mmCIF file of C-alpha atoms in Angstrom:
data_model
loop_
_atom_site.group_PDB
_atom_site.id
_atom_site.type_symbol
_atom_site.label_atom_id
_atom_site.label_comp_id
_atom_site.label_asym_id
_atom_site.label_seq_id
_atom_site.Cartn_x
_atom_site.Cartn_y
_atom_site.Cartn_z
ATOM 1 C CA MET A 244 -27.403 60.306 129.418
ATOM 2 C CA GLY A 245 -24.994 59.190 132.484
ATOM 3 C CA LYS A 246 -22.623 61.770 130.436
ATOM 4 C CA LYS A 247 -25.361 64.580 130.486
ATOM 5 C CA LEU A 248 -26.383 64.623 134.292
ATOM 6 C CA VAL A 249 -23.307 64.482 135.289
ATOM 7 C CA MET A 250 -21.489 67.916 133.550
ATOM 8 C CA ALA A 251 -25.200 69.091 135.096
ATOM 9 C CA GLN A 252 -23.927 67.780 138.313
ATOM 10 C CA LYS A 253 -20.465 69.484 137.788
ATOM 11 C CA ARG A 254 -22.623 72.746 136.755
ATOM 12 C CA GLY A 255 -24.511 73.452 139.342
ATOM 13 C CA GLU A 256 -22.222 72.782 141.969
ATOM 14 C CA THR A 257 -19.481 75.091 140.499
ATOM 15 C CA ARG A 258 -22.346 77.283 141.670
ATOM 16 C CA ALA A 259 -23.165 76.077 144.734
ATOM 17 C CA LEU A 260 -19.380 76.589 145.758
ATOM 18 C CA CYS A 261 -19.208 79.837 144.079
ATOM 19 C CA LEU A 262 -22.278 80.422 146.305
ATOM 20 C CA GLY A 263 -20.949 80.106 149.391
ATOM 21 C CA VAL A 264 -17.587 81.367 149.280
ATOM 22 C CA ALA A 265 -19.065 84.436 148.023
ATOM 23 C CA MET A 266 -21.567 84.335 150.758
ATOM 24 C CA VAL A 267 -18.239 83.320 153.208
ATOM 25 C CA LEU A 268 -16.394 86.804 151.914
ATOM 26 C CA CYS A 269 -19.771 89.208 152.029
ATOM 27 C CA ALA A 270 -19.797 87.528 156.380
ATOM 28 C CA VAL A 271 -16.173 88.301 156.295
ATOM 29 C CA ILE A 272 -16.677 91.858 154.780
ATOM 30 C CA THR A 273 -19.631 93.079 157.038
ATOM 31 C CA TYR A 274 -17.300 91.274 159.938
ATOM 32 C CA TYR A 275 -14.029 93.941 159.140
ATOM 33 C CA ILE A 276 -16.945 97.131 158.431
ATOM 34 C CA LEU A 277 -18.724 96.529 161.508
ATOM 35 C CA GLY A 278 -14.862 95.998 162.722
ATOM 36 C CA THR A 279 -13.869 99.459 162.439
ATOM 37 C CA THR A 280 -17.863 100.981 163.080
ATOM 38 C CA VAL A 281 -19.354 98.955 165.475
ATOM 39 C CA LEU A 282 -17.287 98.494 168.077
ATOM 40 C CA PRO A 283 -15.220 101.078 168.983
ATOM 41 C CA LEU A 284 -17.865 102.781 169.454
ATOM 42 C CA TYR A 285 -19.380 100.024 171.362
ATOM 43 C CA GLN A 286 -15.994 100.310 173.878
ATOM 44 C CA LYS A 287 -15.983 103.872 174.236
ATOM 45 C CA SER A 288 -19.183 103.989 175.040
ATOM 46 C CA VAL A 289 -19.005 104.582 179.050
ATOM 47 C CA TRP A 290 -22.445 104.939 179.612
ATOM 48 C CA THR A 291 -22.414 101.621 180.910
ATOM 49 C CA GLN A 292 -23.903 101.237 184.652
ATOM 50 C CA GLU A 293 -28.329 100.534 184.963
ATOM 51 C CA SER A 294 -30.237 103.515 187.397
ATOM 52 C CA MET A 295 -33.221 104.862 188.724
ATOM 53 C CA CYS A 296 -33.604 108.240 187.389
ATOM 54 C CA HIS A 297 -36.694 109.659 189.123
ATOM 55 C CA LEU A 298 -38.179 112.312 187.304
ATOM 56 C CA ILE A 299 -37.310 115.159 189.056
ATOM 57 C CA GLU A 300 -39.010 118.657 186.067
ATOM 58 C CA THR A 301 -39.179 119.160 182.633
ATOM 59 C CA ASN A 302 -38.849 122.499 180.440
ATOM 60 C CA ILE A 303 -40.004 122.299 177.385
ATOM 61 C CA ARG A 304 -37.472 125.907 175.769
ATOM 62 C CA ASP A 305 -38.336 127.535 172.582
ATOM 63 C CA GLN A 306 -35.046 129.040 171.112
ATOM 64 C CA GLU A 307 -35.055 132.263 172.690
ATOM 65 C CA GLN A 308 -34.972 130.826 175.855
ATOM 66 C CA LEU A 309 -31.328 129.532 175.013
ATOM 67 C CA GLU A 310 -29.443 132.100 176.986
ATOM 68 C CA GLY A 311 -28.435 133.479 174.483
ATOM 69 C CA LYS A 312 -25.966 130.956 172.337
ATOM 70 C CA LYS A 313 -26.951 130.228 168.537
ATOM 71 C CA VAL A 314 -28.609 126.553 168.781
ATOM 72 C CA PRO A 315 -31.229 124.975 165.484
ATOM 73 C CA GLN A 316 -34.214 126.999 165.539
ATOM 74 C CA TYR A 317 -36.843 124.146 167.242
ATOM 75 C CA PRO A 318 -38.006 123.476 170.644
ATOM 76 C CA CYS A 319 -35.978 122.556 173.121
ATOM 77 C CA LEU A 320 -36.658 119.523 175.645
ATOM 78 C CA TRP A 321 -34.567 119.547 178.665
ATOM 79 C CA VAL A 322 -35.047 116.989 181.738
ATOM 80 C CA ASN A 323 -33.444 117.185 184.860
ATOM 81 C CA VAL A 324 -33.764 113.493 187.812
ATOM 82 C CA SER A 325 -32.173 111.970 190.351
ATOM 83 C CA SER A 326 -30.270 109.233 189.334
ATOM 84 C CA VAL A 327 -27.676 107.725 191.298
ATOM 85 C CA GLY A 328 -28.709 110.264 194.843
ATOM 86 C CA ARG A 329 -27.109 112.599 192.708
ATOM 87 C CA TRP A 330 -29.319 115.348 190.244
ATOM 88 C CA ALA A 331 -28.776 114.771 186.322
ATOM 89 C CA VAL A 332 -29.857 116.078 183.512
ATOM 90 C CA LEU A 333 -31.200 112.986 181.410
ATOM 91 C CA TYR A 334 -30.751 113.390 177.639
ATOM 92 C CA HIS A 335 -32.065 111.101 175.359
ATOM 93 C CA THR A 336 -29.059 108.940 173.419
ATOM 94 C CA GLU A 337 -25.600 109.463 173.235
ATOM 95 C CA ASP A 338 -26.138 111.848 169.786
ATOM 96 C CA THR A 339 -28.244 114.293 171.245
ATOM 97 C CA ARG A 340 -25.839 115.227 174.423
ATOM 98 C CA ASP A 341 -23.166 115.750 171.689
ATOM 99 C CA ARG A 342 -25.117 117.169 169.201
ATOM 100 C CA ASN A 343 -26.579 119.788 171.915
ATOM 101 C CA GLN A 344 -26.366 119.517 175.784
ATOM 102 C CA GLN A 345 -28.414 122.777 176.117
ATOM 103 C CA CYS A 346 -31.384 120.136 175.472
ATOM 104 C CA SER A 347 -32.050 116.242 176.451
ATOM 105 C CA TYR A 348 -33.725 115.661 174.012
ATOM 106 C CA ILE A 349 -34.246 116.516 169.936
ATOM 107 C CA PRO A 350 -36.957 115.667 168.308
ATOM 108 C CA GLY A 351 -36.559 113.517 164.265
ATOM 109 C CA SER A 352 -38.694 116.273 161.978
ATOM 110 C CA LEU A 353 -36.784 119.864 162.701
ATOM 111 C CA ASP A 354 -38.978 120.699 159.166
ATOM 112 C CA ASN A 355 -42.107 122.478 160.737
ATOM 113 C CA TYR A 356 -41.883 123.808 163.743
ATOM 114 C CA GLN A 357 -45.257 123.304 164.198
ATOM 115 C CA MET A 358 -44.926 119.270 164.376
ATOM 116 C CA ALA A 359 -42.014 119.474 166.343
ATOM 117 C CA ARG A 360 -43.562 120.779 170.196
ATOM 118 C CA ALA A 361 -46.115 118.042 169.063
ATOM 119 C CA ASP A 362 -43.174 115.533 169.629
ATOM 120 C CA VAL A 363 -41.398 116.698 172.554
ATOM 121 C CA GLU A 364 -44.714 117.986 174.011
ATOM 122 C CA LYS A 365 -45.329 113.532 173.934
ATOM 123 C CA VAL A 366 -42.805 112.244 174.927
ATOM 124 C CA ARG A 367 -42.105 115.422 177.856
ATOM 125 C CA ALA A 368 -46.021 113.369 178.037
ATOM 126 C CA LYS A 369 -44.638 110.115 178.074
ATOM 127 C CA LEU A 370 -41.792 111.223 180.807
ATOM 128 C CA HIS A 371 -44.726 112.398 183.576
ATOM 129 C CA GLU A 372 -46.836 109.538 183.267
ATOM 130 C CA ARG A 373 -43.737 107.007 184.194
ATOM 131 C CA GLN A 374 -42.239 108.837 186.992
ATOM 132 C CA VAL A 375 -39.760 106.682 187.708
ATOM 133 C CA PHE A 376 -37.760 104.821 184.699
ATOM 134 C CA ASP A 377 -34.745 102.547 183.669
ATOM 135 C CA CYS A 378 -31.442 104.318 182.583
ATOM 136 C CA PHE A 379 -28.041 104.597 181.951
ATOM 137 C CA SER A 380 -25.077 106.271 184.372
ATOM 138 C CA THR A 381 -21.695 106.692 184.404
ATOM 139 C CA THR A 382 -18.989 105.855 186.883
ATOM 140 C CA ARG A 383 -17.351 109.152 186.838
ATOM 141 C CA GLU A 384 -17.586 110.697 190.186
ATOM 142 C CA ASN A 385 -18.327 114.025 188.783
ATOM 143 C CA GLU A 386 -20.541 113.330 185.986
ATOM 144 C CA THR A 387 -24.034 115.203 185.652
ATOM 145 C CA SER A 388 -25.315 113.867 182.810
ATOM 146 C CA VAL A 389 -27.540 110.286 182.876
ATOM 147 C CA LEU A 390 -29.133 108.883 179.073
ATOM 148 C CA TYR A 391 -32.093 107.702 178.942
ATOM 149 C CA GLN A 392 -32.031 105.071 175.605
ATOM 150 C CA ARG A 393 -27.621 103.652 174.542
ATOM 151 C CA LEU A 394 -27.167 103.540 170.866
ATOM 152 C CA TYR A 395 -23.772 101.559 171.761
ATOM 153 C CA GLY A 396 -25.886 99.082 173.512
ATOM 154 C CA PRO A 397 -25.253 94.743 174.506
ATOM 155 C CA GLN A 398 -27.855 94.730 171.839
ATOM 156 C CA THR A 399 -26.776 96.772 169.487
ATOM 157 C CA LEU A 400 -23.940 94.979 168.614
ATOM 158 C CA LEU A 401 -25.263 91.279 168.617
ATOM 159 C CA PHE A 402 -27.746 92.503 166.169
ATOM 160 C CA SER A 403 -25.193 93.613 164.550
ATOM 161 C CA LEU A 404 -23.313 90.667 164.354
ATOM 162 C CA PHE A 405 -26.425 88.841 163.737
ATOM 163 C CA TRP A 406 -26.879 88.851 159.368
ATOM 164 C CA PRO A 407 -22.808 88.271 159.402
ATOM 165 C CA THR A 408 -23.387 85.458 161.361
ATOM 166 C CA PHE A 409 -26.245 84.009 159.278
ATOM 167 C CA LEU A 410 -24.186 84.641 156.260
ATOM 168 C CA LEU A 411 -21.162 82.712 156.973
ATOM 169 C CA THR A 412 -23.392 79.685 158.549
ATOM 170 C CA GLY A 413 -25.367 79.811 155.448
ATOM 171 C CA GLY A 414 -22.075 79.700 152.983
ATOM 172 C CA LEU A 415 -20.456 77.738 155.635
ATOM 173 C CA LEU A 416 -22.475 74.925 154.922
ATOM 174 C CA ILE A 417 -23.572 74.821 151.951
ATOM 175 C CA ILE A 418 -20.078 74.237 150.977
ATOM 176 C CA ALA A 419 -19.884 71.688 153.422
ATOM 177 C CA MET A 420 -22.492 70.168 151.710
ATOM 178 C CA VAL A 421 -21.283 70.327 147.367
ATOM 179 C CA LYS A 422 -18.027 68.975 149.037
ATOM 180 C CA ILE A 423 -20.016 65.571 151.757
ATOM 181 C CA ASN A 424 -21.693 65.620 147.762
ATOM 182 C CA GLN A 425 -19.343 64.798 146.336
ATOM 183 C CA SER A 426 -17.644 62.855 148.650
ATOM 184 C CA LEU A 427 -20.953 60.625 147.863
ATOM 185 C CA SER A 428 -21.147 60.727 144.006
ATOM 186 C CA ILE A 429 -17.366 59.195 143.838
ATOM 187 C CA LEU A 430 -18.209 56.694 147.014
ATOM 188 C CA ALA A 431 -21.006 55.440 145.526
ATOM 189 C CA ALA A 432 -18.824 56.236 141.580
ATOM 190 C CA GLN A 433 -15.870 54.033 142.911
ATOM 191 C CA LYS A 434 -18.735 50.412 144.259
#
């Protein structure tokens, strides 16, 4: 009976060690992936200065009002604000600015024009409600753009690193508990 218990214990310890090592390896791989994707975006982000924006005007432009340039067919919200003592164009995120510099906000659903228009109207109404809100600007002198929300801010970085850290800690704890259990069983067998 005792020998069967020891064999079962060894199999369980082996499985637990494999689980711990697998968790640690997954965490290391995830850290590598995050280090090559999210971390460079965070480091390259120039939108670090937090400031207050005062709404000047909003305008919803349809595709025919966009100065004859080839743009997708969706309603476009254009927002002018005053920030850090100067006039600026407000963009929702870094990606909005990169996708279309003529639009401050691009609706999420572009399949249905009416739904996209309703989404843009809702965002416009929220901006008019608040009038003064936090925004992010760059330290460059000649920049006339500000962001409403940073995609690659410190919160995003911490949230991205939470699960791999949890996995690494859990894996190391499993490995440590198995090793402590093995050493205690050896000490008990010696007595």
